């Protein structure tokens, strides 16, 4: 059975930095990301919907530039769950939100950096301006993804993260980690 791919690979006018798509997102966080239509699913919704299914796969065939962004975001969700799972006490929703927001803005490698885990599959940005743009875009997307992940983790109102999500904290998509 093949892994699930992004439905946004066919977006015609999406900007690309390196060989990764810069897709619109629904967000209130300031940054360079184009604003998406609030009625349609964006790459963050797609990442959260496909995370649990795709994290079971060790191989993933990249079919387009949106798949490259999907891979990076799935690996970030995996790191977020691991961060919540390794906390000394079970964090409340507010504590988890702070923890993941800090993780999302921490310095992280981008494609082309020496310590980026998937450099074999990604082209680096063409110049310094593109690299800065990609870093700020990914920071904004990571912040929004962390906020929406916390909403899903604590959706039942019990004050504890969902066991159905936390079961994936030790799972590694493609046996990789972003190293956050």
PDB file of C-alpha atoms in Angstrom:
ATOM      1  CA  UNK A   1       0.000   0.000   0.000  1.00  0.00           C
ATOM      2  CA  UNK A   2       1.507   3.344  -0.984  1.00  0.00           C
ATOM      3  CA  UNK A   3       1.823   6.350   1.292  1.00  0.00           C
ATOM      4  CA  UNK A   4      -0.591   9.262   1.018  1.00  0.00           C
ATOM      5  CA  UNK A   5       0.634  12.211  -1.047  1.00  0.00           C
ATOM      6  CA  UNK A   6      -0.236  15.879  -0.980  1.00  0.00           C
ATOM      7  CA  UNK A   7      -3.223  16.940  -3.032  1.00  0.00           C
ATOM      8  CA  UNK A   8      -1.510  20.317  -3.429  1.00  0.00           C
ATOM      9  CA  UNK A   9       1.170  19.000  -5.819  1.00  0.00           C
ATOM     10  CA  UNK A  10      -0.946  20.230  -8.727  1.00  0.00           C
ATOM     11  CA  UNK A  11      -1.163  23.850  -7.533  1.00  0.00           C
ATOM     12  CA  UNK A  12      -0.100  25.763 -10.636  1.00  0.00           C
ATOM     13  CA  UNK A  13       1.142  29.131  -9.427  1.00  0.00           C
ATOM     14  CA  UNK A  14       2.860  28.089  -6.185  1.00  0.00           C
ATOM     15  CA  UNK A  15       6.252  29.688  -5.670  1.00  0.00           C
ATOM     16  CA  UNK A  16       9.149  27.302  -5.182  1.00  0.00           C
ATOM     17  CA  UNK A  17      12.324  27.822  -3.212  1.00  0.00           C
ATOM     18  CA  UNK A  18      14.815  25.145  -4.076  1.00  0.00           C
ATOM     19  CA  UNK A  19      12.421  22.353  -4.980  1.00  0.00           C
ATOM     20  CA  UNK A  20       9.952  22.922  -2.110  1.00  0.00           C
ATOM     21  CA  UNK A  21       6.577  24.613  -2.633  1.00  0.00           C
ATOM     22  CA  UNK A  22       5.639  27.785  -0.787  1.00  0.00           C
ATOM     23  CA  UNK A  23       1.924  27.141  -0.281  1.00  0.00           C
ATOM     24  CA  UNK A  24      -0.751  29.433   1.173  1.00  0.00           C
ATOM     25  CA  UNK A  25      -1.872  28.766   4.746  1.00  0.00           C
ATOM     26  CA  UNK A  26      -4.763  29.861   6.934  1.00  0.00           C
ATOM     27  CA  UNK A  27      -3.104  31.801   9.733  1.00  0.00           C
ATOM     28  CA  UNK A  28      -3.149  34.873  11.907  1.00  0.00           C
ATOM     29  CA  UNK A  29       0.586  34.621  12.572  1.00  0.00           C
ATOM     30  CA  UNK A  30       2.636  37.277  10.825  1.00  0.00           C
ATOM     31  CA  UNK A  31       4.997  36.099   8.145  1.00  0.00           C
ATOM     32  CA  UNK A  32       5.657  35.776   4.430  1.00  0.00           C
ATOM     33  CA  UNK A  33       3.215  32.927   3.721  1.00  0.00           C
ATOM     34  CA  UNK A  34       0.448  33.655   1.240  1.00  0.00           C
ATOM     35  CA  UNK A  35      -3.004  33.635   2.852  1.00  0.00           C
ATOM     36  CA  UNK A  36      -5.223  30.688   1.937  1.00  0.00           C
ATOM     37  CA  UNK A  37      -8.977  30.599   1.498  1.00  0.00           C
ATOM     38  CA  UNK A  38     -10.519  29.724   4.881  1.00  0.00           C
ATOM     39  CA  UNK A  39     -13.052  27.405   3.227  1.00  0.00           C
ATOM     40  CA  UNK A  40     -10.455  25.053   1.721  1.00  0.00           C
ATOM     41  CA  UNK A  41      -7.908  22.794   3.401  1.00  0.00           C
ATOM     42  CA  UNK A  42      -4.321  24.028   3.411  1.00  0.00           C
ATOM     43  CA  UNK A  43      -1.026  22.147   3.750  1.00  0.00           C
ATOM     44  CA  UNK A  44      -1.261  22.232   7.565  1.00  0.00           C
ATOM     45  CA  UNK A  45      -4.704  20.595   7.562  1.00  0.00           C
ATOM     46  CA  UNK A  46      -3.366  18.029   5.122  1.00  0.00           C
ATOM     47  CA  UNK A  47      -0.328  17.353   7.312  1.00  0.00           C
ATOM     48  CA  UNK A  48      -2.447  16.775  10.408  1.00  0.00           C
ATOM     49  CA  UNK A  49      -4.882  14.571   8.481  1.00  0.00           C
ATOM     50  CA  UNK A  50      -2.156  12.430   6.897  1.00  0.00           C
ATOM     51  CA  UNK A  51       0.337  12.314   9.786  1.00  0.00           C
ATOM     52  CA  UNK A  52      -0.830   9.152  11.529  1.00  0.00           C
ATOM     53  CA  UNK A  53      -1.259   7.160   8.325  1.00  0.00           C
ATOM     54  CA  UNK A  54       2.007   8.308   6.746  1.00  0.00           C
ATOM     55  CA  UNK A  55       4.061   7.854   9.909  1.00  0.00           C
ATOM     56  CA  UNK A  56       3.608   4.097   9.486  1.00  0.00           C
ATOM     57  CA  UNK A  57       5.570   4.134   6.214  1.00  0.00           C
ATOM     58  CA  UNK A  58       9.328   3.756   5.927  1.00  0.00           C
ATOM     59  CA  UNK A  59       9.409   4.767   2.257  1.00  0.00           C
ATOM     60  CA  UNK A  60       7.829   7.755   0.579  1.00  0.00           C
ATOM     61  CA  UNK A  61       7.977   8.473  -3.129  1.00  0.00           C
ATOM     62  CA  UNK A  62       8.132  12.224  -3.710  1.00  0.00           C
ATOM     63  CA  UNK A  63       5.670  13.111  -6.471  1.00  0.00           C
ATOM     64  CA  UNK A  64       5.945  16.890  -6.383  1.00  0.00           C
ATOM     65  CA  UNK A  65       7.165  19.974  -4.536  1.00  0.00           C
ATOM     66  CA  UNK A  66       4.233  19.955  -2.089  1.00  0.00           C
ATOM     67  CA  UNK A  67       5.259  16.447  -0.992  1.00  0.00           C
ATOM     68  CA  UNK A  68       8.631  17.847   0.081  1.00  0.00           C
ATOM     69  CA  UNK A  69       6.897  20.390   2.304  1.00  0.00           C
ATOM     70  CA  UNK A  70       4.577  17.655   3.607  1.00  0.00           C
ATOM     71  CA  UNK A  71       7.577  15.518   4.606  1.00  0.00           C
ATOM     72  CA  UNK A  72       9.194  18.363   6.551  1.00  0.00           C
ATOM     73  CA  UNK A  73       5.926  19.139   8.339  1.00  0.00           C
ATOM     74  CA  UNK A  74       5.224  15.483   9.199  1.00  0.00           C
ATOM     75  CA  UNK A  75       8.718  15.210  10.683  1.00  0.00           C
ATOM     76  CA  UNK A  76       8.058  18.385  12.682  1.00  0.00           C
ATOM     77  CA  UNK A  77       4.780  16.944  14.063  1.00  0.00           C
ATOM     78  CA  UNK A  78       6.729  13.853  15.081  1.00  0.00           C
ATOM     79  CA  UNK A  79       9.257  16.038  16.911  1.00  0.00           C
ATOM     80  CA  UNK A  80       6.411  17.950  18.605  1.00  0.00           C
ATOM     81  CA  UNK A  81       4.829  14.741  19.909  1.00  0.00           C
ATOM     82  CA  UNK A  82       8.215  13.531  21.136  1.00  0.00           C
ATOM     83  CA  UNK A  83       8.749  16.862  22.940  1.00  0.00           C
ATOM     84  CA  UNK A  84       5.377  16.616  24.698  1.00  0.00           C
ATOM     85  CA  UNK A  85       5.978  12.942  25.503  1.00  0.00           C
ATOM     86  CA  UNK A  86       9.351  13.589  27.126  1.00  0.00           C
ATOM     87  CA  UNK A  87       8.067  16.303  29.460  1.00  0.00           C
ATOM     88  CA  UNK A  88       8.520  15.432  33.152  1.00  0.00           C
ATOM     89  CA  UNK A  89       4.802  15.804  33.837  1.00  0.00           C
ATOM     90  CA  UNK A  90       1.891  15.609  31.421  1.00  0.00           C
ATOM     91  CA  UNK A  91       1.607  19.181  30.139  1.00  0.00           C
ATOM     92  CA  UNK A  92      -1.674  21.068  30.184  1.00  0.00           C
ATOM     93  CA  UNK A  93      -2.917  22.611  26.967  1.00  0.00           C
ATOM     94  CA  UNK A  94      -1.359  25.984  27.815  1.00  0.00           C
ATOM     95  CA  UNK A  95       1.985  24.403  28.788  1.00  0.00           C
ATOM     96  CA  UNK A  96       2.001  22.306  25.595  1.00  0.00           C
ATOM     97  CA  UNK A  97       1.232  25.388  23.537  1.00  0.00           C
ATOM     98  CA  UNK A  98       4.181  27.254  25.066  1.00  0.00           C
ATOM     99  CA  UNK A  99       6.465  24.239  24.687  1.00  0.00           C
ATOM    100  CA  UNK A 100       5.631  23.724  21.013  1.00  0.00           C
ATOM    101  CA  UNK A 101       5.726  27.429  20.181  1.00  0.00           C
ATOM    102  CA  UNK A 102       9.247  27.549  21.582  1.00  0.00           C
ATOM    103  CA  UNK A 103      10.173  24.492  19.531  1.00  0.00           C
ATOM    104  CA  UNK A 104       8.723  26.024  16.375  1.00  0.00           C
ATOM    105  CA  UNK A 105      10.776  29.231  16.599  1.00  0.00           C
ATOM    106  CA  UNK A 106      14.029  27.578  17.677  1.00  0.00           C
ATOM    107  CA  UNK A 107      16.826  27.666  15.129  1.00  0.00           C
ATOM    108  CA  UNK A 108      16.458  24.760  12.708  1.00  0.00           C
ATOM    109  CA  UNK A 109      18.276  23.622   9.559  1.00  0.00           C
ATOM    110  CA  UNK A 110      16.721  24.195   6.149  1.00  0.00           C
ATOM    111  CA  UNK A 111      17.461  22.363   2.887  1.00  0.00           C
ATOM    112  CA  UNK A 112      20.984  23.151   1.822  1.00  0.00           C
ATOM    113  CA  UNK A 113      22.342  23.457   5.385  1.00  0.00           C
ATOM    114  CA  UNK A 114      24.993  20.892   6.267  1.00  0.00           C
ATOM    115  CA  UNK A 115      22.967  19.418   9.161  1.00  0.00           C
ATOM    116  CA  UNK A 116      19.595  19.139   7.341  1.00  0.00           C
ATOM    117  CA  UNK A 117      18.524  15.488   7.598  1.00  0.00           C
ATOM    118  CA  UNK A 118      17.146  15.108   4.061  1.00  0.00           C
ATOM    119  CA  UNK A 119      19.644  17.011   1.896  1.00  0.00           C
ATOM    120  CA  UNK A 120      19.814  14.132  -0.593  1.00  0.00           C
ATOM    121  CA  UNK A 121      16.158  14.730  -1.544  1.00  0.00           C
ATOM    122  CA  UNK A 122      16.031  18.528  -1.425  1.00  0.00           C
ATOM    123  CA  UNK A 123      17.662  21.269  -3.444  1.00  0.00           C
ATOM    124  CA  UNK A 124      18.928  24.177  -1.408  1.00  0.00           C
ATOM    125  CA  UNK A 125      17.758  27.746  -1.996  1.00  0.00           C
ATOM    126  CA  UNK A 126      19.444  29.505  -4.905  1.00  0.00           C
ATOM    127  CA  UNK A 127      20.678  32.523  -2.949  1.00  0.00           C
ATOM    128  CA  UNK A 128      20.767  34.103   0.506  1.00  0.00           C
ATOM    129  CA  UNK A 129      17.470  35.987   0.045  1.00  0.00           C
ATOM    130  CA  UNK A 130      15.659  32.755  -0.877  1.00  0.00           C
ATOM    131  CA  UNK A 131      17.217  31.005   2.132  1.00  0.00           C
ATOM    132  CA  UNK A 132      16.008  33.755   4.473  1.00  0.00           C
ATOM    133  CA  UNK A 133      12.549  33.670   2.884  1.00  0.00           C
ATOM    134  CA  UNK A 134      12.350  29.870   3.257  1.00  0.00           C
ATOM    135  CA  UNK A 135      13.451  30.039   6.895  1.00  0.00           C
ATOM    136  CA  UNK A 136      10.836  32.683   7.794  1.00  0.00           C
ATOM    137  CA  UNK A 137       8.138  30.819   5.825  1.00  0.00           C
ATOM    138  CA  UNK A 138       8.930  27.540   7.591  1.00  0.00           C
ATOM    139  CA  UNK A 139       8.995  29.308  10.961  1.00  0.00           C
ATOM    140  CA  UNK A 140       5.521  30.728  10.318  1.00  0.00           C
ATOM    141  CA  UNK A 141       4.198  27.364   9.109  1.00  0.00           C
ATOM    142  CA  UNK A 142       5.731  25.572  12.108  1.00  0.00           C
ATOM    143  CA  UNK A 143       4.108  28.046  14.521  1.00  0.00           C
ATOM    144  CA  UNK A 144       0.686  27.577  12.916  1.00  0.00           C
ATOM    145  CA  UNK A 145       1.146  23.798  12.786  1.00  0.00           C
ATOM    146  CA  UNK A 146       2.086  23.704  16.470  1.00  0.00           C
ATOM    147  CA  UNK A 147      -0.999  25.737  17.399  1.00  0.00           C
ATOM    148  CA  UNK A 148      -3.341  23.511  15.396  1.00  0.00           C
ATOM    149  CA  UNK A 149      -1.657  20.353  16.713  1.00  0.00           C
ATOM    150  CA  UNK A 150      -2.290  21.461  20.303  1.00  0.00           C
ATOM    151  CA  UNK A 151      -5.940  22.075  19.425  1.00  0.00           C
ATOM    152  CA  UNK A 152      -6.237  18.514  18.088  1.00  0.00           C
ATOM    153  CA  UNK A 153      -4.273  16.952  20.950  1.00  0.00           C
ATOM    154  CA  UNK A 154      -6.491  18.530  23.602  1.00  0.00           C
ATOM    155  CA  UNK A 155      -9.789  18.481  21.669  1.00  0.00           C
ATOM    156  CA  UNK A 156     -11.563  16.179  24.125  1.00  0.00           C
ATOM    157  CA  UNK A 157     -11.404  18.738  26.960  1.00  0.00           C
ATOM    158  CA  UNK A 158      -9.831  16.351  29.483  1.00  0.00           C
ATOM    159  CA  UNK A 159      -6.723  18.490  29.939  1.00  0.00           C
ATOM    160  CA  UNK A 160      -4.482  15.627  28.783  1.00  0.00           C
ATOM    161  CA  UNK A 161      -3.155  14.987  25.287  1.00  0.00           C
ATOM    162  CA  UNK A 162      -5.053  12.424  23.240  1.00  0.00           C
ATOM    163  CA  UNK A 163      -3.665   8.919  23.625  1.00  0.00           C
ATOM    164  CA  UNK A 164      -4.532   8.283  19.970  1.00  0.00           C
ATOM    165  CA  UNK A 165      -2.057  10.957  18.959  1.00  0.00           C
ATOM    166  CA  UNK A 166       0.554  10.320  21.638  1.00  0.00           C
ATOM    167  CA  UNK A 167       0.809   6.673  20.523  1.00  0.00           C
ATOM    168  CA  UNK A 168       2.801   8.025  17.560  1.00  0.00           C
ATOM    169  CA  UNK A 169       5.408   9.887  19.624  1.00  0.00           C
ATOM    170  CA  UNK A 170       8.067   7.210  19.137  1.00  0.00           C
ATOM    171  CA  UNK A 171       7.173   6.515  15.497  1.00  0.00           C
ATOM    172  CA  UNK A 172       9.609   7.940  12.969  1.00  0.00           C
ATOM    173  CA  UNK A 173       8.332   8.722   9.493  1.00  0.00           C
ATOM    174  CA  UNK A 174      10.875   7.313   7.003  1.00  0.00           C
ATOM    175  CA  UNK A 175      12.997   6.459  10.092  1.00  0.00           C
ATOM    176  CA  UNK A 176      14.066  10.115  10.150  1.00  0.00           C
ATOM    177  CA  UNK A 177      13.917  13.051  12.499  1.00  0.00           C
ATOM    178  CA  UNK A 178      14.553  16.740  11.938  1.00  0.00           C
ATOM    179  CA  UNK A 179      16.741  16.602  15.024  1.00  0.00           C
ATOM    180  CA  UNK A 180      14.855  19.360  16.853  1.00  0.00           C
TER     181      UNK A 180
END
